[in-house]
Short mmCIF file of C-alpha atoms and ligand atoms in Angstrom, two decimals:
data_model
loop_
_atom_site.label_atom_id
_atom_site.label_comp_id
_atom_site.label_asym_id
_atom_site.label_seq_id
_atom_site.Cartn_x
_atom_site.Cartn_y
_atom_site.Cartn_z
CA UNK L 6 -0.99 4.95 -106.62
CA UNK L 7 -2.11 7.57 -103.89
CA UNK L 8 -3.76 6.59 -100.96
CA UNK L 9 -7.34 8.42 -100.00
CA UNK L 10 -7.33 10.11 -96.62
CA UNK L 11 -10.33 11.43 -94.41
CA UNK L 12 -9.70 13.28 -91.51
CA UNK L 13 -12.35 13.06 -88.68
CA UNK L 14 -12.38 15.97 -86.25
CA UNK L 15 -11.22 18.68 -88.33
CA UNK L 16 -10.04 21.11 -85.29
CA UNK L 17 -6.63 22.25 -84.53
CA UNK L 18 -4.72 19.17 -85.41
CA UNK L 19 -7.01 17.74 -87.91
CA UNK L 20 -6.55 20.97 -89.96
CA UNK L 21 -2.89 21.03 -89.35
CA UNK L 22 -2.65 17.51 -90.78
CA UNK L 23 -4.27 18.72 -93.56
CA UNK L 24 -2.85 21.90 -94.50
CA UNK L 25 0.73 21.49 -93.01
CA UNK L 26 2.11 18.16 -92.72
CA UNK L 27 0.11 16.16 -95.72
CA UNK L 28 -0.03 19.43 -97.95
CA UNK L 29 2.55 18.15 -100.62
CA UNK L 30 2.45 14.41 -99.77
CA UNK L 31 2.41 12.46 -103.17
CA UNK L 32 1.48 9.20 -101.53
CA UNK L 33 -1.47 10.48 -99.45
CA UNK L 34 -4.18 12.86 -100.65
CA UNK L 35 -6.86 14.31 -97.94
CA UNK L 36 -10.32 13.68 -100.03
CA UNK L 37 -12.50 14.89 -97.08
CA UNK L 38 -13.22 15.80 -93.48
CA UNK L 39 -15.97 14.72 -90.88
CA UNK L 40 -16.60 16.98 -87.76
CA UNK L 41 -20.04 16.96 -85.69
CA UNK L 42 -19.34 20.81 -85.22
CA UNK L 43 -20.88 23.07 -87.99
CA UNK L 44 -18.16 25.85 -87.76
CA UNK L 45 -15.40 23.24 -88.20
CA UNK L 46 -17.68 21.82 -91.42
CA UNK L 47 -17.50 25.35 -92.89
CA UNK L 48 -13.68 25.48 -92.14
CA UNK L 49 -13.31 22.15 -94.24
CA UNK L 50 -15.55 23.53 -97.06
CA UNK L 51 -13.34 27.09 -97.12
CA UNK L 52 -10.08 24.77 -96.95
CA UNK L 53 -11.36 23.06 -100.13
CA UNK L 54 -12.33 19.79 -98.57
CA UNK L 55 -15.54 17.73 -99.01
CA UNK L 56 -17.37 17.31 -95.90
CA UNK L 57 -19.27 13.89 -94.90
CA UNK L 58 -22.54 14.29 -92.99
CA UNK L 59 -21.84 11.49 -90.86
CA UNK L 60 -19.07 8.98 -89.48
CA UNK L 61 -20.94 6.01 -91.43
CA UNK L 62 -21.30 8.06 -94.65
CA UNK L 63 -16.78 8.11 -94.40
CA UNK L 64 -16.75 4.27 -93.21
CA UNK L 65 -19.18 3.34 -96.39
CA UNK L 66 -16.98 5.14 -98.96
CA UNK L 67 -15.32 2.64 -100.88
CA UNK L 68 -13.01 5.51 -101.89
CA UNK L 69 -11.54 5.93 -98.53
CA UNK L 70 -8.20 4.06 -97.77
CA UNK L 71 -6.92 5.58 -94.35
CA UNK L 72 -8.88 7.48 -91.53
CA UNK L 73 -7.23 9.90 -89.36
CA UNK L 74 -8.61 10.57 -85.98
CA UNK L 75 -8.13 13.77 -84.80
CA UNK L 76 -10.55 14.21 -82.19
CA UNK L 77 -10.62 14.89 -78.50
CA UNK L 78 -9.22 11.40 -76.71
CA UNK L 79 -12.59 10.06 -75.47
CA UNK L 80 -13.84 8.97 -78.71
CA UNK L 81 -10.67 7.61 -80.30
CA UNK L 82 -11.24 4.28 -79.55
CA UNK L 83 -14.80 3.97 -80.87
CA UNK L 84 -13.97 5.63 -84.09
CA UNK L 85 -10.79 3.43 -84.19
CA UNK L 86 -12.62 0.20 -84.04
CA UNK L 87 -15.56 1.09 -86.31
CA UNK L 88 -13.16 1.95 -89.20
CA UNK L 89 -11.00 -1.19 -88.88
CA UNK L 90 -14.11 -2.96 -88.82
CA UNK L 91 -15.02 -1.14 -91.78
CA UNK L 92 -11.53 -2.35 -93.42
CA UNK L 93 -9.93 1.13 -93.10
CA UNK L 94 -6.40 2.02 -92.14
CA UNK L 95 -6.20 4.13 -88.93
CA UNK L 96 -3.85 6.81 -88.24
CA UNK L 97 -4.74 7.93 -84.54
CA UNK L 98 -3.71 11.34 -82.65
CA UNK L 99 -1.67 11.03 -79.35
CA UNK L 100 -2.47 10.22 -76.51
CA UNK L 101 -4.06 7.02 -78.32
CA UNK L 102 -6.67 6.25 -75.59
CA UNK L 103 -7.50 7.36 -71.88
CA UNK L 104 -6.35 3.90 -70.62
CA UNK L 105 -4.33 1.20 -71.89
CA UNK L 106 -7.14 -1.45 -72.09
CA UNK L 107 -8.92 0.49 -74.50
CA UNK L 108 -5.78 0.17 -76.82
CA UNK L 109 -5.43 -3.45 -76.31
CA UNK L 110 -9.14 -3.63 -77.92
CA UNK L 111 -8.02 -1.54 -80.68
CA UNK L 112 -4.94 -3.68 -81.19
CA UNK L 113 -7.10 -6.64 -81.47
CA UNK L 114 -9.30 -5.14 -83.86
CA UNK L 115 -6.38 -4.02 -86.15
CA UNK L 116 -5.11 -7.92 -86.22
CA UNK L 117 -8.49 -9.16 -86.51
CA UNK L 118 -9.35 -6.88 -89.74
CA UNK L 119 -5.79 -6.97 -90.69
CA UNK L 120 -5.37 -2.99 -91.14
CA UNK L 121 -2.65 -0.65 -90.21
CA UNK L 122 -3.38 1.24 -86.80
CA UNK L 123 -0.34 3.84 -86.29
CA UNK L 124 -0.21 6.67 -83.21
CA UNK L 125 1.07 9.73 -84.39
CA UNK L 126 3.86 10.26 -81.73
CA UNK L 127 5.12 13.26 -84.08
CA UNK L 128 7.94 14.07 -81.23
CA UNK L 129 9.99 11.31 -82.11
CA UNK L 130 10.99 13.33 -85.21
CA UNK L 131 11.83 16.63 -83.23
CA UNK L 132 15.59 17.96 -83.74
CA UNK L 133 15.95 18.03 -79.46
CA UNK L 134 15.24 14.74 -78.97
CA UNK L 135 17.16 13.37 -81.94
CA UNK L 136 19.94 15.59 -81.00
CA UNK L 137 19.88 14.28 -77.28
CA UNK L 138 19.22 10.43 -78.66
CA UNK L 139 22.36 10.72 -80.79
CA UNK L 140 24.29 12.08 -77.46
CA UNK L 141 23.07 9.18 -75.62
CA UNK L 142 23.61 6.57 -78.39
CA UNK L 143 27.30 7.43 -79.01
CA UNK L 144 28.04 8.22 -75.44
CA UNK L 145 29.22 11.74 -76.32
CA UNK L 146 29.14 12.58 -72.30
CA UNK L 147 29.97 9.11 -71.22
CA UNK L 148 27.60 6.57 -70.25
CA UNK L 149 24.45 8.38 -69.44
CA UNK L 150 23.20 8.20 -65.95
CA UNK L 151 20.71 11.26 -65.66
CA UNK L 152 18.22 12.71 -68.04
CA UNK L 153 15.85 15.76 -67.28
CA UNK L 154 13.26 16.31 -69.89
CA UNK L 155 11.02 19.22 -69.53
CA UNK L 156 8.64 21.37 -71.30
CA UNK L 157 7.42 24.55 -69.29
CA UNK L 158 4.69 26.94 -70.41
CA UNK L 159 2.98 30.16 -69.30
CA UNK L 160 -0.44 29.73 -70.76
CA UNK L 161 -2.10 27.36 -68.49
CA UNK L 162 -4.15 24.24 -70.16
CA UNK L 163 -5.47 25.38 -73.58
CA UNK L 164 -8.83 24.45 -74.91
CA UNK L 165 -12.11 23.45 -73.56
CA UNK L 166 -11.89 19.68 -73.49
CA UNK L 167 -8.45 19.42 -72.12
CA UNK L 168 -9.90 20.65 -68.91
CA UNK L 169 -11.89 17.96 -68.37
CA UNK L 170 -11.58 14.17 -67.25
CA UNK L 171 -14.10 12.70 -69.43
CA UNK L 172 -12.31 13.65 -72.45
CA UNK L 173 -9.22 12.70 -71.21
CA UNK L 174 -7.84 15.90 -70.49
CA UNK L 175 -4.84 16.96 -68.39
CA UNK L 176 -1.26 17.75 -69.23
CA UNK L 177 0.01 14.11 -68.17
CA UNK L 178 -1.95 12.86 -71.34
CA UNK L 179 -1.37 15.74 -73.26
CA UNK L 180 2.16 16.50 -73.16
CA UNK L 181 3.24 13.70 -70.75
CA UNK L 182 2.61 11.21 -73.44
CA UNK L 183 5.22 12.85 -75.97
CA UNK L 184 8.00 13.15 -73.22
CA UNK L 185 7.53 9.69 -71.87
CA UNK L 186 7.28 8.27 -75.40
CA UNK L 187 10.76 9.92 -76.33
CA UNK L 188 12.32 8.54 -72.96
CA UNK L 189 11.25 4.64 -73.70
CA UNK L 190 12.50 5.29 -77.17
CA UNK L 191 15.98 6.40 -75.90
CA UNK L 192 16.54 4.23 -73.18
CA UNK L 193 16.27 0.49 -73.83
CA UNK L 194 15.75 -0.85 -70.05
CA UNK L 195 12.61 -2.10 -67.95
CA UNK L 196 11.52 0.59 -65.46
CA UNK L 197 11.91 -0.58 -62.01
CA UNK L 198 10.27 2.25 -59.94
CA UNK L 199 8.16 5.28 -60.59
CA UNK L 200 7.56 8.65 -58.08
CA UNK L 201 5.35 11.44 -59.28
CA UNK L 202 3.26 14.70 -58.29
CA UNK L 203 0.80 16.20 -60.38
CA UNK L 204 0.11 19.86 -60.02
CA UNK L 205 -3.47 21.49 -59.62
CA UNK L 206 -2.68 24.78 -59.04
CA UNK L 207 -5.12 26.25 -61.66
CA UNK L 208 -8.14 24.71 -60.27
CA UNK L 209 -9.06 22.20 -62.65
CA UNK L 210 -10.33 18.82 -62.26
CA UNK L 211 -7.23 17.79 -64.25
CA UNK L 212 -3.63 18.18 -63.68
CA UNK L 213 -1.94 21.43 -65.48
CA UNK L 214 1.30 19.70 -65.18
CA UNK L 215 3.57 17.03 -63.21
CA UNK L 216 7.00 15.78 -62.41
CA UNK L 217 7.92 12.14 -62.31
CA UNK L 218 10.81 10.47 -61.54
CA UNK L 219 11.34 6.92 -63.47
CA UNK L 220 14.16 4.80 -62.37
CA UNK L 221 15.33 2.10 -65.00
CA UNK L 222 17.01 -1.39 -64.34
CA UNK L 223 20.33 0.13 -66.14
CA UNK L 224 20.63 2.67 -63.30
CA UNK L 225 19.59 5.56 -65.26
CA UNK L 226 17.25 7.99 -63.36
CA UNK L 227 14.69 10.37 -65.42
CA UNK L 228 12.91 13.40 -64.18
CA UNK L 229 10.03 14.23 -66.65
CA UNK L 230 8.40 17.59 -66.14
CA UNK L 231 5.48 19.24 -67.84
CA UNK L 232 4.42 22.73 -66.58
CA UNK L 233 1.79 25.20 -67.81
CA UNK L 234 2.30 28.03 -65.30
CA UNK L 235 6.14 28.46 -65.39
CA UNK L 236 6.80 32.08 -66.24
CA UNK L 237 10.60 31.39 -66.49
CA UNK L 238 11.68 28.34 -68.25
CA UNK L 239 14.05 25.64 -67.36
CA UNK L 240 15.74 23.96 -70.25
CA UNK L 241 14.21 21.47 -72.23
CA UNK L 242 17.12 19.03 -71.73
CA UNK L 243 19.82 18.56 -69.04
CA UNK L 244 21.44 15.03 -69.37
CA UNK L 245 24.47 13.93 -67.24
CA UNK L 246 26.98 11.32 -68.08
CA UNK L 247 30.00 9.79 -66.64
CA UNK L 248 32.20 12.19 -68.78
CA UNK L 249 30.16 15.24 -68.81
CA UNK L 250 26.90 17.11 -69.35
CA UNK L 251 24.56 17.97 -72.08
CA UNK L 252 22.35 20.78 -72.02
CA UNK L 253 19.49 21.69 -75.06
CA UNK L 254 17.84 24.73 -73.96
CA UNK L 255 14.91 25.02 -76.57
CA UNK L 256 13.39 23.39 -79.84
CA UNK L 257 15.73 25.76 -81.84
CA UNK L 258 18.81 23.68 -80.60
CA UNK L 259 20.41 26.21 -78.43
CA UNK L 260 22.69 24.25 -76.09
CA UNK L 261 26.05 22.79 -75.78
CA UNK L 262 28.32 19.89 -74.33
CA UNK L 263 30.79 19.99 -71.52
CA UNK L 264 32.89 16.98 -71.21
CA UNK L 265 35.97 17.00 -68.70
CA UNK L 266 39.52 16.61 -69.62
CA UNK L 267 41.87 13.69 -67.97
CA UNK L 268 45.06 14.88 -69.49
CA UNK L 269 48.20 15.40 -67.63
CA UNK L 270 47.86 19.04 -67.79
CA UNK L 271 44.65 18.74 -65.19
CA UNK L 272 44.21 21.41 -62.87
CA UNK L 273 42.42 21.11 -59.64
CA UNK L 274 39.66 23.65 -59.06
CA UNK L 275 40.72 26.49 -56.67
CA UNK L 276 38.41 27.55 -53.70
CA UNK L 277 36.43 30.25 -54.04
CA UNK L 278 34.50 32.85 -52.07
CA UNK L 279 30.51 31.90 -53.01
CA UNK L 280 27.90 33.71 -50.43
CA UNK L 281 29.10 33.90 -47.20
CA UNK L 282 31.41 31.14 -47.43
CA UNK L 283 34.25 29.21 -49.19
CA UNK L 284 34.17 26.02 -51.42
CA UNK L 285 36.17 24.01 -53.61
CA UNK L 286 33.44 21.81 -54.45
CA UNK L 287 31.30 24.34 -56.21
CA UNK L 288 33.78 26.30 -57.87
CA UNK L 289 33.98 26.36 -61.39
CA UNK L 290 36.30 24.01 -63.27
CA UNK L 291 39.53 25.19 -64.52
CA UNK L 292 39.70 26.18 -68.42
CA UNK L 293 42.21 23.31 -68.82
CA UNK L 294 39.72 20.87 -67.03
CA UNK L 295 37.09 20.89 -69.64
CA UNK L 296 36.25 21.08 -73.20
CA UNK L 297 33.05 23.00 -74.08
CA UNK L 298 31.19 21.73 -77.50
CA UNK L 299 28.64 22.47 -79.70
CA UNK L 300 25.96 19.88 -80.12
CA UNK L 301 26.34 17.08 -82.47
CA UNK L 302 24.55 16.49 -85.84
CA UNK L 303 21.76 14.35 -85.16
CA UNK L 304 21.06 10.90 -86.48
CA UNK L 305 17.39 10.84 -88.17
CA UNK L 306 14.79 8.26 -88.95
CA UNK L 307 15.23 7.46 -92.60
CA UNK L 308 11.49 7.90 -93.31
CA UNK L 309 8.83 10.60 -92.04
CA UNK L 310 5.59 9.70 -90.48
CA UNK L 311 3.37 9.06 -93.55
CA UNK L 312 6.10 7.93 -95.79
CA UNK L 313 6.14 5.09 -92.89
CA UNK L 314 2.61 4.62 -92.75
CA UNK L 315 2.50 3.92 -96.60
CA UNK L 316 5.43 1.22 -96.30
CA UNK L 317 3.79 -0.54 -93.74
CA UNK L 318 0.53 -0.59 -95.58
CA UNK L 319 2.65 -2.01 -98.54
CA UNK L 320 4.17 -4.34 -96.25
CA UNK L 321 7.73 -2.93 -97.14
CA UNK L 322 8.76 -1.76 -93.55
CA UNK L 323 7.92 -2.18 -90.06
CA UNK L 324 5.88 0.54 -88.31
CA UNK L 325 8.33 3.19 -86.59
CA UNK L 326 5.95 3.78 -84.16
CA UNK L 327 4.89 0.49 -82.46
CA UNK L 328 1.41 -0.15 -81.18
CA UNK L 329 3.27 -2.34 -78.19
CA UNK L 330 5.71 0.78 -77.48
CA UNK L 331 2.68 3.01 -77.24
CA UNK L 332 0.76 0.48 -75.23
CA UNK L 333 3.80 0.50 -72.52
CA UNK L 334 3.88 4.35 -72.39
CA UNK L 335 0.12 4.25 -71.77
CA UNK L 336 0.83 1.75 -69.10
CA UNK L 337 3.97 3.93 -67.58
CA UNK L 338 1.09 6.77 -67.33
CA UNK L 339 -1.16 4.66 -65.44
CA UNK L 340 1.56 4.03 -62.74
CA UNK L 341 2.51 7.55 -62.81
CA UNK L 342 -1.08 8.56 -61.79
CA UNK L 343 -1.22 5.83 -59.37
CA UNK L 344 2.17 7.17 -57.61
CA UNK L 345 0.81 10.48 -57.48
CA UNK L 346 -2.26 9.42 -56.17
CA UNK L 347 -1.11 7.37 -53.27
CA UNK L 348 2.16 9.46 -52.90
CA UNK L 349 4.46 6.72 -53.07
CA UNK L 350 6.98 5.25 -54.88
CA UNK L 351 5.71 2.34 -57.18
CA UNK L 352 7.76 -0.66 -57.93
CA UNK L 353 7.28 -1.98 -61.07
CA UNK L 354 8.79 -4.16 -63.93
CA UNK L 355 7.68 -2.34 -67.15
P1 LIG H 15 -9.63 20.61 -81.13
O1 LIG H 15 -10.60 20.78 -79.85
O2 LIG H 15 -8.86 21.71 -81.68
O3 LIG H 15 -10.23 19.63 -82.38
C1 LIG H 15 -11.15 18.49 -82.15
C2 LIG H 15 -12.55 18.45 -83.40
O4 LIG H 15 -13.00 17.18 -82.98
C3 LIG H 15 -13.42 19.45 -83.09
O5 LIG H 15 -13.46 20.39 -84.13
C4 LIG H 15 -14.72 18.74 -82.48
O6 LIG H 15 -15.65 19.38 -83.25
C5 LIG H 15 -14.13 17.59 -83.53
N1 LIG H 15 -14.91 16.25 -82.90
C6 LIG H 15 -15.25 16.10 -81.62
N2 LIG H 15 -15.91 14.92 -81.28
C7 LIG H 15 -16.00 14.12 -82.60
C8 LIG H 15 -16.16 13.14 -83.54
N3 LIG H 15 -16.93 11.87 -82.58
N4 LIG H 15 -16.53 12.94 -84.63
C9 LIG H 15 -16.14 13.80 -85.25
N5 LIG H 15 -15.40 14.94 -85.06
C10 LIG H 15 -15.45 15.10 -83.47
O7 LIG H 15 -8.51 19.44 -80.64
P2 LIG H 15 -7.05 19.25 -81.17
O8 LIG H 15 -6.19 20.07 -80.15
O9 LIG H 15 -7.02 19.47 -82.47
O10 LIG H 15 -6.89 17.75 -80.52
C11 LIG H 15 -7.66 16.81 -81.45
C12 LIG H 15 -6.39 15.41 -81.14
O11 LIG H 15 -5.26 15.78 -81.40
C13 LIG H 15 -5.99 15.24 -79.63
O12 LIG H 15 -6.27 13.73 -79.57
C14 LIG H 15 -4.94 15.96 -79.44
O13 LIG H 15 -3.99 15.36 -78.29
C15 LIG H 15 -4.18 15.45 -80.53
N6 LIG H 15 -3.13 16.72 -81.00
C16 LIG H 15 -1.88 16.23 -80.97
C17 LIG H 15 -0.85 17.01 -81.52
C18 LIG H 15 0.53 16.40 -81.45
O14 LIG H 15 1.46 17.25 -81.79
N7 LIG H 15 0.46 15.05 -82.15
C19 LIG H 15 -0.92 18.46 -81.24
C20 LIG H 15 -2.16 18.79 -80.91
C21 LIG H 15 -3.14 17.82 -80.79
#
């Protein structure tokens, strides 16, 4: 049996779900859309999806099994709770809400009405992330102690609502939520301290980027950075372990690994002239001292996002994206805002 899904918010991401992610899905069919904007209703018509005249009409339609929320972030909570009350399953775009408290209310409603609520943390399936997670899990560079995860763009903050606080705009909520979610999936340890700074170089009321340093109880330190004013990009991932360093430059998986050799033919580096000085510390290691390798094949989740949604609805599987995990990320975002606001390192037990 196929489940019937209606998309609420037929903008950039809503239409991407319909026309790309769910296009050939055999278990879920998109039967309609609801958007408050006439132009987006017309676009839905052109794309061949029935348009509903009101959200209530979607809720009242017994044929609807799943509602996908793909509106700006400020209305996710009210739309989600109304859908759960109407006994619909709900898939919600990230960031799930603006504040963690709102997610707690949604989680209560999902339990009360016994319906699925799952957040589309799609970047858990990104190849660059899965490759770095494999390197981490298999100790390919020894025990990892430093993680740098970045995305750099040069186009400023996109769209209209992403510039505004009341809609949940800003890059920490928009892109930060992806990178922080990936980090917490990778590192299985409590967070003990957080430092952060937000960037406002474009003059918006919300951040156009940020840097945060997160320290875990197991000693790992992570630098997470999002920038929208970077005309030269730094690598997507730079990770150091006790035996080497791993680099992934981009989403196309350009990158490599360098590990150190500890064999008998190990050669100490020779001093080099660097700038106006002499250095052995910063001299490149000799060829015999290191091995350069390709990035390893990565381990994939066994199911795709929507496959897992169906399996959870049918009570065959646990959710791959758990609401408690999403809640932890939302709480971390609040600590990051606090650290940046106070310009202090915040001690925590998250
Ligand atoms: P968008 O502005 O392109 O689209 C949002 C649509 O929602 C608009 O058409 C708007 O008219 C409609 N809308 C607003 N309020 C509504 C309401 N109350 N009821 C019905 N429709 C309403 O924005 P977008 O870029 O598509 O972002 C939408 C959501 O998707 C956001 O939460 C965003 O963070 C998320 N998103 C996720 C990813 C991802 O990779 N997971 C990528 C982009 C966007």
